[in-house]
Amino acid sequence: MTKSDELLNALAKAVYAGGGIHSATELAFMLSVSCNPAFRKFLADCVKKGLLRRVVKGFYESVITPPESETAIYKIIKKLRSGVLNYISLESQLSHIGDISQVLIDRVTVVTKGRRGCFDTPYGVIEFTHTKKPVEQIAPNLYFDPNIKMYRAHKEQAIADLKHCQRNLHMLEG
């Protein structure tokens, strides 16, 4: 079995276990090799051959067994800002609950305790907005969405986040 075949086999098993988006380090671990420059070159070659797709710098998915497209962007969000509180808020959440008429189909707005940033992925743009508010103040205003396996803001929190970030409030429905 070639190294490429081993990688595709490991990725297929990972998708069935709920995975699908992996860092170079995770892929190296799956193959029991070190994540050195040679391995990173191997991953780049797999991307060129069309076996892997780079979803964002340092993170990959299998072209043959990709994650479900409906939840892939949320998996990328969790990988990009793992270890800190992240929740769907701002325009994405207000659109999700029907409080703004615009439907965001190519962007997800996320409030994070981690770094702010914008990432262009094959599944849409991920916009991270940093908050300095303590987790204890935010947590009571969040709920867990089992479909995306992430937290979402309740309406009041999403509006408060929108005001705090000085974003456009004109789109809020009466």
Coordinates of C-alpha atoms in Angstrom, one line a residue:
M1 CA 0.0 0.0 0.0
T2 CA 1.4 3.4 -1.0
K3 CA 1.7 6.3 1.5
S4 CA -1.1 8.1 -0.5
D5 CA -3.3 5.0 -0.1
E6 CA -2.6 4.8 3.6
L7 CA -3.5 8.5 3.9
L8 CA -6.8 8.1 2.0
N9 CA -7.7 5.0 4.1
A10 CA -7.0 6.9 7.4
L11 CA -9.1 9.9 6.1
A12 CA -12.0 7.6 5.2
K13 CA -12.0 6.1 8.6
A14 CA -11.8 9.6 10.2
V15 CA -14.9 10.8 8.3
Y16 CA -16.9 7.8 9.7
A17 CA -15.8 8.8 13.1
G18 CA -17.1 12.3 12.7
G19 CA -13.9 13.9 11.4
G20 CA -13.1 15.3 8.0
I21 CA -10.9 18.4 8.5
H22 CA -7.4 17.7 9.7
S23 CA -4.2 19.6 10.4
A24 CA -0.9 18.4 8.9
T25 CA 0.1 17.3 12.4
E26 CA -3.1 15.2 12.8
L27 CA -2.5 13.6 9.4
A28 CA 1.1 12.8 10.3
F29 CA -0.2 11.2 13.5
M30 CA -2.7 9.1 11.6
L31 CA 0.2 7.7 9.5
S32 CA 2.5 7.3 12.5
V33 CA 5.1 9.6 10.9
S34 CA 6.6 12.9 12.1
C35 CA 5.2 16.2 10.7
N36 CA 8.5 17.4 9.2
P37 CA 9.1 19.3 5.9
A38 CA 9.2 16.1 3.9
F39 CA 5.7 15.2 5.2
R40 CA 4.4 18.7 4.4
K41 CA 5.8 18.3 0.9
F42 CA 4.0 14.9 0.6
L43 CA 0.7 16.7 1.6
A44 CA 1.4 19.5 -1.0
D45 CA 2.0 16.7 -3.6
C46 CA -1.3 15.1 -2.6
V47 CA -3.1 18.4 -3.1
K48 CA -1.5 18.8 -6.6
K49 CA -2.6 15.2 -7.5
G50 CA -6.1 16.0 -6.4
L51 CA -6.2 13.5 -3.5
L52 CA -6.4 16.2 -0.8
R53 CA -7.9 19.7 -0.8
R54 CA -6.4 22.5 1.3
V55 CA -9.4 24.1 2.9
V56 CA -7.4 26.8 4.7
K57 CA -3.7 27.1 5.4
G58 CA -2.5 24.1 7.3
F59 CA -5.8 22.2 7.2
Y60 CA -6.9 19.5 4.7
E61 CA -9.8 17.3 3.6
S62 CA -10.0 14.2 1.5
V63 CA -11.4 14.8 -2.0
I64 CA -12.7 11.2 -2.1
T65 CA -14.3 11.2 1.4
P66 CA -15.0 14.9 2.2
P67 CA -17.0 15.9 5.3
E68 CA -20.6 16.7 4.9
S69 CA -20.8 20.0 3.1
E70 CA -23.6 21.3 5.5
T71 CA -21.3 21.1 8.5
A72 CA -17.8 21.3 7.1
I73 CA -17.4 25.0 7.7
Y74 CA -18.2 24.5 11.4
K75 CA -15.5 21.8 11.6
I76 CA -13.0 24.3 10.1
I77 CA -14.1 27.0 12.7
K78 CA -13.4 24.6 15.5
K79 CA -10.0 23.6 14.1
L80 CA -9.0 27.3 13.5
R81 CA -9.8 28.4 17.1
S82 CA -9.6 25.2 19.1
G83 CA -9.2 25.5 22.9
V84 CA -11.1 28.8 23.2
L85 CA -14.8 29.7 23.3
N86 CA -16.3 30.3 19.9
Y87 CA -20.0 30.8 19.1
I88 CA -22.1 31.7 16.1
S89 CA -23.4 35.3 16.5
L90 CA -23.8 38.6 14.8
E91 CA -25.4 38.5 11.4
S92 CA -25.1 34.7 10.9
Q93 CA -27.1 34.0 14.1
L94 CA -29.6 36.7 13.5
S95 CA -30.2 35.4 10.0
H96 CA -30.4 31.8 11.4
I97 CA -33.2 32.8 13.9
G98 CA -35.0 35.0 11.3
D99 CA -34.4 38.3 12.9
I100 CA -32.8 39.8 9.8
S101 CA -34.1 39.2 6.3
Q102 CA -30.7 38.7 4.7
V103 CA -29.6 35.1 4.5
L104 CA -25.8 34.8 4.8
I105 CA -24.9 31.9 2.4
D106 CA -21.2 32.5 1.9
R107 CA -20.1 33.8 5.3
V108 CA -20.2 32.7 9.0
T109 CA -19.8 35.3 11.7
V110 CA -18.2 33.9 14.9
V111 CA -17.4 35.6 18.2
T112 CA -14.3 34.2 19.8
K113 CA -12.1 34.5 22.8
G114 CA -9.3 33.8 20.4
R115 CA -7.7 36.0 17.7
R116 CA -9.8 37.9 15.3
G117 CA -9.4 37.1 11.6
C118 CA -11.0 36.3 8.3
F119 CA -10.5 33.0 6.4
D120 CA -11.6 32.2 2.9
T121 CA -12.5 28.5 2.6
P122 CA -14.2 26.4 -0.1
Y123 CA -17.3 26.4 2.1
G124 CA -17.5 30.2 2.6
V125 CA -15.8 33.0 4.5
I126 CA -15.3 32.6 8.3
E127 CA -15.1 35.9 10.1
F128 CA -13.8 35.7 13.7
T129 CA -14.5 38.7 15.9
H130 CA -12.7 38.8 19.3
T131 CA -14.5 39.6 22.5
K132 CA -12.9 40.7 25.8
K133 CA -16.0 39.8 27.7
P134 CA -15.5 37.1 30.4
V135 CA -16.8 33.7 29.5
E136 CA -18.9 33.8 32.7
Q137 CA -20.8 36.8 31.3
I138 CA -21.4 35.2 27.8
A139 CA -22.1 31.5 28.7
P140 CA -25.6 32.0 30.1
N141 CA -26.6 33.6 26.8
L142 CA -25.5 30.7 24.6
Y143 CA -27.1 27.4 23.6
F144 CA -25.5 24.3 22.0
D145 CA -26.7 23.4 18.5
P146 CA -26.2 19.6 18.1
N147 CA -26.5 19.9 14.3
I148 CA -23.3 21.9 14.0
K149 CA -21.8 20.8 17.3
M150 CA -21.1 24.4 18.3
Y151 CA -22.6 27.1 20.5
R152 CA -24.9 29.8 19.2
A153 CA -25.9 33.1 20.7
H154 CA -29.4 33.7 21.9
K155 CA -31.1 36.6 20.2
E156 CA -30.3 39.1 22.9
Q157 CA -26.6 38.2 22.9
A158 CA -26.3 38.3 19.1
I159 CA -27.8 41.9 19.2
A160 CA -25.5 42.9 22.0
D161 CA -22.6 41.6 20.0
L162 CA -23.7 43.5 17.0
K163 CA -24.0 46.7 19.0
H164 CA -20.6 46.1 20.7
C165 CA -18.9 45.6 17.4
Q166 CA -20.6 48.7 16.0
R167 CA -22.1 46.8 13.1
N168 CA -25.0 47.7 10.9
L169 CA -28.2 47.6 13.1
H170 CA -30.5 48.7 10.3
M171 CA -31.1 45.2 9.1
L172 CA -32.8 44.1 12.3
E173 CA -36.5 43.4 11.6
G174 CA -39.0 45.5 13.7

